[in-house]
XYZ file of C-alpha atoms in Angstrom:
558
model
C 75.552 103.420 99.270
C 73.396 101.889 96.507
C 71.810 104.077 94.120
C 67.810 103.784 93.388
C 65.462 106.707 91.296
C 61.868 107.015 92.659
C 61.430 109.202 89.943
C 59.158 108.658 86.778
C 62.357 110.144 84.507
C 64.793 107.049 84.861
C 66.479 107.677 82.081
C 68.171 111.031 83.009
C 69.733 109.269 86.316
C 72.918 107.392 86.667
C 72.931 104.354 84.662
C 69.332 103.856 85.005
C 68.973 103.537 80.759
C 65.844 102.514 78.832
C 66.523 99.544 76.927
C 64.524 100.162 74.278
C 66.679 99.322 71.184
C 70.316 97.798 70.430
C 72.461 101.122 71.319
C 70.279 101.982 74.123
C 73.117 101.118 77.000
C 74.763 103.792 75.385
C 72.152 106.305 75.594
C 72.934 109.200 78.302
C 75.669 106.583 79.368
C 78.957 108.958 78.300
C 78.035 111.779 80.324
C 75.478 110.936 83.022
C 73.580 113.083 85.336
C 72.401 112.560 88.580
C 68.561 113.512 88.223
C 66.293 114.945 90.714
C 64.477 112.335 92.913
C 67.934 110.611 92.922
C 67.748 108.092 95.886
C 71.395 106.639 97.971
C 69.342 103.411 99.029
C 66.444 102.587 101.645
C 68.101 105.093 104.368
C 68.948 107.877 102.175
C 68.546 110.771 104.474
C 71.087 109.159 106.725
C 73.445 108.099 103.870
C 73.307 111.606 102.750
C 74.318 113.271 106.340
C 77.330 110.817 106.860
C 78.309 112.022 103.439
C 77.809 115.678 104.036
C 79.581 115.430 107.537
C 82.406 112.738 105.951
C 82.865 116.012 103.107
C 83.695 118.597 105.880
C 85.903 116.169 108.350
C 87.753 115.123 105.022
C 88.413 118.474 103.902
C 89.933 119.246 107.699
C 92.506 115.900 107.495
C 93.802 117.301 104.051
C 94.741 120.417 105.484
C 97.934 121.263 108.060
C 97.996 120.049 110.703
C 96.937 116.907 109.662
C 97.977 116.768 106.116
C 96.194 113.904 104.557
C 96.145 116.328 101.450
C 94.724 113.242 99.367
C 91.289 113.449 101.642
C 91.036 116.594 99.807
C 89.072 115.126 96.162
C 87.040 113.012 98.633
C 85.619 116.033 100.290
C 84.626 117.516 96.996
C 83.166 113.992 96.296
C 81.178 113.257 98.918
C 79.704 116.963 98.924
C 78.128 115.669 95.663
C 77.107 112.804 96.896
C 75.101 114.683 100.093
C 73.380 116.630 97.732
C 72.991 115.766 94.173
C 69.356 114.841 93.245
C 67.537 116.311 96.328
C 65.404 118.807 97.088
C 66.991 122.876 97.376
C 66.117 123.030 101.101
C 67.616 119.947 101.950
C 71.075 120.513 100.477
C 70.889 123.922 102.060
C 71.162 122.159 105.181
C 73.546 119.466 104.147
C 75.741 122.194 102.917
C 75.872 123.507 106.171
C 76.441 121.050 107.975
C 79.363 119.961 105.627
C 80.615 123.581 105.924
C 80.533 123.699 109.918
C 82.003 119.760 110.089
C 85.105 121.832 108.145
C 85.550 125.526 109.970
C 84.190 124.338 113.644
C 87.575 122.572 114.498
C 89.345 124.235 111.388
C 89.603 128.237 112.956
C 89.796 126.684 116.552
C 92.894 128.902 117.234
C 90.495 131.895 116.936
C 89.553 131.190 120.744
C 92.442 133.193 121.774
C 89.746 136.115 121.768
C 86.838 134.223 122.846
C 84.608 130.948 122.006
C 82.095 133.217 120.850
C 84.356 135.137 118.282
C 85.798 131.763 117.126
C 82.014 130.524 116.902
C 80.814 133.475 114.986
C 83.682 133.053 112.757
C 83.045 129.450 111.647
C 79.645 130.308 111.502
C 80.360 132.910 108.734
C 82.189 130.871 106.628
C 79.593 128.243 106.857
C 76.993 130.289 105.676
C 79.093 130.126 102.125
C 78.128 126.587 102.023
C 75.048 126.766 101.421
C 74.816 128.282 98.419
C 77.428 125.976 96.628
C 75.784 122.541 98.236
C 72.368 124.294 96.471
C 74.373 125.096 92.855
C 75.479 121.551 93.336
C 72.405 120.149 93.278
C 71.794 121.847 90.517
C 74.342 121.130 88.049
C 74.779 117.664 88.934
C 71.919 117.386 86.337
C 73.579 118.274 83.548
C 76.223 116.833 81.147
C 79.488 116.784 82.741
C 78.327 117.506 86.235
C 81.698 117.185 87.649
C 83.061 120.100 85.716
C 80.535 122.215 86.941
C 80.891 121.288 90.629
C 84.840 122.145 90.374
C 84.043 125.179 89.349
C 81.479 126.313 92.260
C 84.119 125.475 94.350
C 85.955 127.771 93.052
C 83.248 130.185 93.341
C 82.549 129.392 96.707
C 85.925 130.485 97.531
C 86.719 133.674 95.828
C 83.641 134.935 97.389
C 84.443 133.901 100.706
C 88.191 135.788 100.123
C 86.719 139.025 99.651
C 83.405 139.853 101.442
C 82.635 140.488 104.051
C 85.180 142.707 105.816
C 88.063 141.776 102.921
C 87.431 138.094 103.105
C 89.018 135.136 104.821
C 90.164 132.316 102.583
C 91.109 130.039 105.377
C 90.383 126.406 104.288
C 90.599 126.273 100.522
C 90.979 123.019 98.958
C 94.033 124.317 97.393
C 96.119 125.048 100.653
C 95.955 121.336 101.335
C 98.162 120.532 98.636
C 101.496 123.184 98.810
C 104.243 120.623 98.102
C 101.462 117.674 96.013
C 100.842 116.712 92.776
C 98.331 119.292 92.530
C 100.649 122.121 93.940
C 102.142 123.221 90.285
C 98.752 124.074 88.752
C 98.739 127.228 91.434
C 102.050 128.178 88.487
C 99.350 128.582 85.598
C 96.605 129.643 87.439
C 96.841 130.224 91.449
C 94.989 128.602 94.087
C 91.940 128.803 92.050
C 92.921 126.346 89.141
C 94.458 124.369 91.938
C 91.409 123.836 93.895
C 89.233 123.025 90.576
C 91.560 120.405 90.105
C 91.165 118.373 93.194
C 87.785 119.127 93.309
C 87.356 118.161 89.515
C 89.450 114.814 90.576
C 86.913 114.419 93.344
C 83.905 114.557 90.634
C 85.110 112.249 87.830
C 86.633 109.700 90.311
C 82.857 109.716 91.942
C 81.835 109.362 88.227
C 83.538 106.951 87.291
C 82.504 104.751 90.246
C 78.691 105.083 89.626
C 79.115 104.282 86.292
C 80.871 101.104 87.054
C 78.429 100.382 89.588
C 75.461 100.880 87.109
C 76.991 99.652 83.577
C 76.663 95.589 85.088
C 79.442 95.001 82.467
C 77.967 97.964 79.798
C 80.140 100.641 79.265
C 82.943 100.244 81.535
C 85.009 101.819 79.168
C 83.860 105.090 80.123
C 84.191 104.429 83.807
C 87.636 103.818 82.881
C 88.046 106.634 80.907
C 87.225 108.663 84.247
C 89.741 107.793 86.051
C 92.139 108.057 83.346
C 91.414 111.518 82.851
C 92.001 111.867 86.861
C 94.920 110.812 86.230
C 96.178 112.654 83.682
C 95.009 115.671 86.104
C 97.568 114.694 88.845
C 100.161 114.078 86.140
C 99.658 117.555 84.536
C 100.445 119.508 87.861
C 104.073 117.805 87.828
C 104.418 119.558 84.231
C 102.481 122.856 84.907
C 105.611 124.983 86.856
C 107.419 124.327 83.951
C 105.492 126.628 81.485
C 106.760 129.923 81.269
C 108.761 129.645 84.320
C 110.635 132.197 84.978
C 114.751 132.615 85.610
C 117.111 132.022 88.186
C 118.973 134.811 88.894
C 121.611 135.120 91.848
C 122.140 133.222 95.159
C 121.305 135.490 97.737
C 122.412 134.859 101.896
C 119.540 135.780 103.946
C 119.461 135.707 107.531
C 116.837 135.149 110.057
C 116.049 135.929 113.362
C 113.069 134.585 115.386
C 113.692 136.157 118.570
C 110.530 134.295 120.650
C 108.130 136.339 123.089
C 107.598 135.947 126.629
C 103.739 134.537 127.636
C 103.104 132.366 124.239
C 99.847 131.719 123.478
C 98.168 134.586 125.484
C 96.205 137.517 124.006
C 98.647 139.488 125.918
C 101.684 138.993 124.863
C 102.102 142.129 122.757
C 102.029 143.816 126.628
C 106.053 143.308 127.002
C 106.677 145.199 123.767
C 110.712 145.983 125.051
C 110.977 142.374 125.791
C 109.857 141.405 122.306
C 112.197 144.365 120.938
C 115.304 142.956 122.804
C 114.740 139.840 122.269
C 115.030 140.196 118.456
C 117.494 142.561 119.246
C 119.541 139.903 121.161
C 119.127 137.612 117.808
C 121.030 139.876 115.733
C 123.961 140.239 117.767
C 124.189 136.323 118.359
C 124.202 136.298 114.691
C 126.661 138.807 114.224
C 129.049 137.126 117.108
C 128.479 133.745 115.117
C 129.799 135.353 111.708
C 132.292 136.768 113.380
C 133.175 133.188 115.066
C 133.331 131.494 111.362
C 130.091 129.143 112.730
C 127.325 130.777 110.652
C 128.140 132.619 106.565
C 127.910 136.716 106.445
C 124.308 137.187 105.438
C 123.185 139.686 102.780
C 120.974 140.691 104.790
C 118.676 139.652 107.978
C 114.983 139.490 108.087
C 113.050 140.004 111.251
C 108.857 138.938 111.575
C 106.455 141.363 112.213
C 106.221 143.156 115.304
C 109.678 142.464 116.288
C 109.331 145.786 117.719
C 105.988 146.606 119.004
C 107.466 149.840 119.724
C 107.448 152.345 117.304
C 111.249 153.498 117.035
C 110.261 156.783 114.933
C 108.669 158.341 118.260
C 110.754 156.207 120.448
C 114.519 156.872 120.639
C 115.621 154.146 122.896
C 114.049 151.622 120.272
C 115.618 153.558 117.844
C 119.266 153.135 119.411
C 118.196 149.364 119.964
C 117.386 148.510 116.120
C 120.423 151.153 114.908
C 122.843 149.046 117.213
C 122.059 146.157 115.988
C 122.226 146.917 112.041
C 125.300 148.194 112.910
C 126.768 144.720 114.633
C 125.594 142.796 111.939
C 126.980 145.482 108.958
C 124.075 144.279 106.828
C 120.459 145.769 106.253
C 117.845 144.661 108.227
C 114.187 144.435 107.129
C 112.583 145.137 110.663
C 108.916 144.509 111.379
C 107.056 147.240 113.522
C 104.237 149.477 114.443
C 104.394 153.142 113.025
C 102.292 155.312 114.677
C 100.066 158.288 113.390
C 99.858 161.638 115.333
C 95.693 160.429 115.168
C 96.565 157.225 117.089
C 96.249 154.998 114.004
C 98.845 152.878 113.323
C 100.473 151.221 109.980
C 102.063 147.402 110.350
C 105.413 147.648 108.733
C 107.976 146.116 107.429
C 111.666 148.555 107.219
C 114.437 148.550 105.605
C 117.174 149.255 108.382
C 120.384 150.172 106.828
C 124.069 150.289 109.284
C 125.286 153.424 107.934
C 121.838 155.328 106.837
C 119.335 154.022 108.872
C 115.675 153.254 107.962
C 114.397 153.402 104.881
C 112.220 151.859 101.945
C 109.109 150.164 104.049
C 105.622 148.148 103.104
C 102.695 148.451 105.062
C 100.475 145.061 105.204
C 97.393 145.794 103.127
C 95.221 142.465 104.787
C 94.753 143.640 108.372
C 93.048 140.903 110.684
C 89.458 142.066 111.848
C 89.153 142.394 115.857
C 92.754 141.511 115.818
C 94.374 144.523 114.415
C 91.516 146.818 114.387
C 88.371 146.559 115.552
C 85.326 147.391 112.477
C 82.455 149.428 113.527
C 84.262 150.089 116.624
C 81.715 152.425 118.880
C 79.066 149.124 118.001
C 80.688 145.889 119.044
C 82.689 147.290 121.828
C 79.391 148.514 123.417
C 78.699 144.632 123.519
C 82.074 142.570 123.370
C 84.203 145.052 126.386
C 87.157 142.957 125.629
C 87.751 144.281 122.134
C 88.663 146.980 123.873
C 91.880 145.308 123.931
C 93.020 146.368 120.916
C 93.757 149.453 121.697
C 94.597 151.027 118.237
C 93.413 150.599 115.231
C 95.271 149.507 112.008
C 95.255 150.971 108.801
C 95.736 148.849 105.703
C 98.566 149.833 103.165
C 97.901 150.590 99.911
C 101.512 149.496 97.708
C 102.526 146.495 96.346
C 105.585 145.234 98.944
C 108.242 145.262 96.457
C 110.805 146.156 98.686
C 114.359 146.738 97.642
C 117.242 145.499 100.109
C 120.483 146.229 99.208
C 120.865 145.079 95.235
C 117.401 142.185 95.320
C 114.170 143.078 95.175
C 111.986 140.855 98.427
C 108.441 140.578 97.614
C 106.886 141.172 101.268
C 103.586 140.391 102.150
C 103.456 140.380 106.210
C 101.412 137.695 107.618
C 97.426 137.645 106.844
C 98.759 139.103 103.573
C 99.534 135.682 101.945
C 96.173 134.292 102.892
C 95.076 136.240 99.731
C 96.391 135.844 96.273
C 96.576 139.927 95.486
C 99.557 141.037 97.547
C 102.344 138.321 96.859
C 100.874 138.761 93.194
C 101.383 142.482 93.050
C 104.782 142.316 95.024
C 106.169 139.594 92.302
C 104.854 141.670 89.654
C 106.749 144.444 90.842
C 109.842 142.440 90.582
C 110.229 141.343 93.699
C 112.824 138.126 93.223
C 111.958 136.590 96.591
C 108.582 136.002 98.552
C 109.693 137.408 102.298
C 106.929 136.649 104.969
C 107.229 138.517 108.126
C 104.947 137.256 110.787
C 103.592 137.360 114.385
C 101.533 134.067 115.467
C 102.521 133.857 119.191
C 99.128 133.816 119.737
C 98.377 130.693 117.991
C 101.537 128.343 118.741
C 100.648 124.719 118.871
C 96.984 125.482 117.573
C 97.780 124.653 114.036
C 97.379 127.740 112.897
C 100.972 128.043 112.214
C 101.647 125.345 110.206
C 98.026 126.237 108.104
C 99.835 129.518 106.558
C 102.838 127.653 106.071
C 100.912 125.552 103.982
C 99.663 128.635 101.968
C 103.217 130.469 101.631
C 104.342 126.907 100.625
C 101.620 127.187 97.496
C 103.077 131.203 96.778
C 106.018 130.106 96.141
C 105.333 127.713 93.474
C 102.681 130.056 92.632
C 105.331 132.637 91.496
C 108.372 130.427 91.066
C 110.356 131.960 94.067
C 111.578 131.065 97.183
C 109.762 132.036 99.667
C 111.059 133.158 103.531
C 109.051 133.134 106.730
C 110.191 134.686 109.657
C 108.574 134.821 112.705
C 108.208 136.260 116.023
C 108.137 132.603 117.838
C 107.486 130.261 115.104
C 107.486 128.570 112.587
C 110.265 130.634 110.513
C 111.029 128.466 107.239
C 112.645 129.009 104.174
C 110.738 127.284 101.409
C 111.917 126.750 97.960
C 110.356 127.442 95.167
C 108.705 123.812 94.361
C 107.064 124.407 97.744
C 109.565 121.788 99.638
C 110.601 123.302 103.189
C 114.311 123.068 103.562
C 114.991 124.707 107.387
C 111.627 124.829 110.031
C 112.279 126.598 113.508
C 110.616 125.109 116.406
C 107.843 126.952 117.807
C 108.032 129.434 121.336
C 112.036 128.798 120.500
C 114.834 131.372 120.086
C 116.090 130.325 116.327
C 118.607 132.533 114.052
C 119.353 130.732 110.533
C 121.164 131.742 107.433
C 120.394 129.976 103.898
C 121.179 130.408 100.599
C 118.312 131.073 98.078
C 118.278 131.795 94.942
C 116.402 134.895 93.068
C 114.070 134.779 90.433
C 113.530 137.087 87.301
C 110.411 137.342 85.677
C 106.281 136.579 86.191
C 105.068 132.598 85.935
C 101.967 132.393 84.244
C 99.770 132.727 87.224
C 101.794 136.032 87.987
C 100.493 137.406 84.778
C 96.883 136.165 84.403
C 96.262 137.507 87.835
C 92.245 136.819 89.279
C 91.763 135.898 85.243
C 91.434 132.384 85.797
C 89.232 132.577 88.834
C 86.887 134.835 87.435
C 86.606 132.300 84.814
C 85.726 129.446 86.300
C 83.526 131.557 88.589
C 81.560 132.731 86.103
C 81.802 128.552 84.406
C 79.996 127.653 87.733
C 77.374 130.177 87.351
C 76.553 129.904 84.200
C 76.222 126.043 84.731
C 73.949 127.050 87.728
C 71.896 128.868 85.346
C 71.516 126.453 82.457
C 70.547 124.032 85.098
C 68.024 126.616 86.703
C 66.343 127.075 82.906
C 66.322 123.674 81.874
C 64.426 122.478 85.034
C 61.225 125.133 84.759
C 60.893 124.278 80.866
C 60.841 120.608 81.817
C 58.846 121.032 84.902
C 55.181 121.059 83.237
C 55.857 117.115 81.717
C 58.280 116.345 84.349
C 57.080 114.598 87.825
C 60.769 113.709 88.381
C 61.767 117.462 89.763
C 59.787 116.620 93.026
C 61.789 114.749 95.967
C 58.938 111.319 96.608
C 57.610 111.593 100.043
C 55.979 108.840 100.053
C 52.813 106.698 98.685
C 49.926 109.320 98.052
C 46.639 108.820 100.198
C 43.794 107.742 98.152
């Protein structure tokens, strides 16, 4: 790209500097803006689509499956560069199209119910593009433009986590980077301080380019001093976990059983529900028979992934017997995952404690339930219209505790599947004191689409969130134990049997993150708007003396 400014105000873009006295290559040189008008070069429009598109496909290689978490301060980069200087409309557009390039082939897994529902879905996280690629365009005026950008990020994101319908934070720039450089900042201030870091990284090392480009051997000490202080960003998430981490308590022996499903991959698969049950069933007792065989250490205890019983054993006394005979092989609690049924036909997804010699007990009901998935919103409307939704049979009902649940003498900190998408249940569960992460899950549905390895990504960041361990256990994969750094040390195969015991070790005590809770995010939230507005007031007092605001569209007829 090579920068030009059509513009009459020249002096407000990068590098473009009146020389109108001895220090003038140092006027607006330390902290340049990108001015409205701002030009990439003869073919600008087409420059700024590649850019906008390059933002969205880079922002998919950083994340699982693909990994490439380093793509992820390009994508925050080259969103700048598809919209800074030009017109409102246009980076409306170009946000859009940098937001669909991203959750198109990002939520592609959501075709299990139909193209259309994964369609509408990446359409509605799209939409949140738009505003931020318009903010953008905005504060890239300003002093210290890439500050502000970092922080709309931000903004974009905690919006999209809670509205509409409880949010889905799929795709943050921060669950690209569970085990990087930029992983330990999630310790001071969760995924949101995490993701204003690689964007911010994105900005200054952008910054720091253009100035080089412009200063024609000015000034290049500030283009150096950018990437310096990019630097100094990646080195300061290798230092963050260790403020106010918390303590190590005791090694705890956990086992796990992913007992596999029968049809992977179909919609249906929940149909077989004493399949499913005996399977996971069938886990235990290989585990027990391995203890007993000196090939695998007693476990503490055994975790089992959501709906490892589909069946609800309070109303069902043949899954009862099932469950009770195998707590009682094993001679250790088992935290079961199920469906508990309401005399209404409402159901709660749970997670029980299963004890050999009492029986169930303590239990956490997941608070995130997964629209159309688990229940269906506005049900008498969009089953007139989608017949298939009809599927889902009952509806859901979100829990309302944190899932600090206590097994024998720890404390697990359960959040079941779509739960650790968000930052408020782990959070609340830690809080509690829960001394290890535990994530029960069921993504049968979604084996070999990525989506698996995507929340593994995000459990990966909990853990070094809150400075614990973390455990997933799933129905068919991937079960992982992850320690607290965000490293995986055991990974099931997917649509395998897999039982697995490992040692982890408890943790005492809140991180930083733990205890500032959505502080930080609401902070740099409201740092984004209040850029956008400072931007917003300083453009109509300059707009009566300055022709610069308006986009050139060419000579003007005489």
């Amino acid at each position: 790209m090579v920068a030009e400014h059509t513009g009459a105000d020249t002096a407000s873009d990068i590098g473009q500097v009146p020389a109108t006295g001895a220090d003038a290559p140092r006027r607006g040189g330390r902290f340049a803006v990108i001015a409205p008008g701002h030009r990439w070069g003869r073919h600008d429009l087409l420059w700024r689509c590649a850019a906008a598109l390059g933002s969205g496909l880079a922002q998919l290689l950083a994340l699982p499956p693909h990994d490439l978490w380093w793509l992820g301060p390009l994508s925050a980069a080259l969103l700048v560069c598809a919209v800074a200087g030009t017109r409102m409309r246009r980076a409306a557009w170009l946000g859009a199209l940098a937001g669909a390039s991203l959750m198109v082939p990002l939520v592609q897994w959501q075709d299990i119910f139909g193209v259309d529902v994964w369609l509408l879905i990446a359409a509605a996280e799209t939409v949140y593009f738009l505003p931020m690629a318009m903010g953008v365009t905005l504060v890239t005026r300003l002093p210290g433009w890439p500050l502000w950008t970092a922080a709309l990020w931000v903004g974009q994101e905690a919006l999209r986590a809670r509205w509409p319908l409880g949010g889905f934070p799929w795709g943050k720039l921060a669950f690209a980077q569970p085990d990087t450089l930029f992983a330990g900042y999630a310790a001071l201030g969760s995924s949101a301080l995490v993701s204003l870091a690689v964007a911010l990284t994105g900005g200054l090392l952008l910054w720091s380019v253009l100035r080089a480009v412009h200063a024609k051997g000015r000034d290049l000490a500030w283009a150096g001093a950018g990437l310096v202080v990019s630097a100094a960003i990646m080195v300061g998430g290798t230092l963050a976990p260790k403020i106010g981490s918390p303590t190590p308590t005791e090694t705890v022996t956990v086992g796990m059983v992913q007992g596999n499903v029968p049809n992977v991959g179909e919609m249906s698969i929940l149909g077989e529900r004493m399949q499913v049950l005996n399977n996971h069933a069938d886990g235990v007792h290989e585990l027990a028979e391995a203890v007993r065989a000196g090939e695998q250490p007693r476990p503490d205890m055994v975790l089992l992934p959501e709906n490892a019983s589909d069946i609800d054993p309070f109303r069902d006394k043949a899954a009862e017997e099932i469950i009770s005979e195998a707590a009682e092989d094993i001679g250790v609690p088992l935290l079961w995952g199920l469906s508990r049924f309401n005399d209404d036909g409402t159901r709660h997804v749970q997670s029980v404690v299963w004890d050999p010699d009492t029986g169930p007990g303590e239990h956490y009901n997941k608070r995130y339930l997964v629209p159309f998935g688990e229940y269906i919103p506005y049900r008498d409307f969009f089953t007139q219209f989608v017949e298939r939704l009809e599927q889902v049979g009952s509806d859901a009902l979100p829990g309302t505790e944190p899932g600090a649940v206590d097994v024998d003498d720890t404390t697990l900190a359960v959040g079941i599947c779509f739960d650790v998408a968000f930052d408020e249940p782990v959070r609340d569960a830690v809080a509690e004191g829960g001394e290890i992460i535990v994530i029960p899950t069921n993504n049968a549905n979604y084996n070999f689409t990525g989506q698996t390895d995507q929340q593994l990504a995000i459990t990966q960041l909990r853990a070094v969130e809150h400075g614990r361990p973390a455990v997933v256990v799933s129905t068919s994969g991937v079960s992982a134990v992850v320690e607290s750094d965000g490293s995986v040390t055991h990974r099931s195969p997917e649509a395998e049997a897999d039982i697995h015991v490992a040692e982890v070790e408890g943790v005492d005590g809140p991180t930083v993150a733990t205890r500032m809770g959505a502080a930080p995010e609401t902070a740099l939230t409201g740092l984004g708007l209040a850029a956008v507005l400072v931007a917003v007031v300083s453009r109509r007092r300059s707009r009566p003396t300055n022709i610069s605001d308006r986009e050139p569209s060419g000579p003007r007829k005489r």
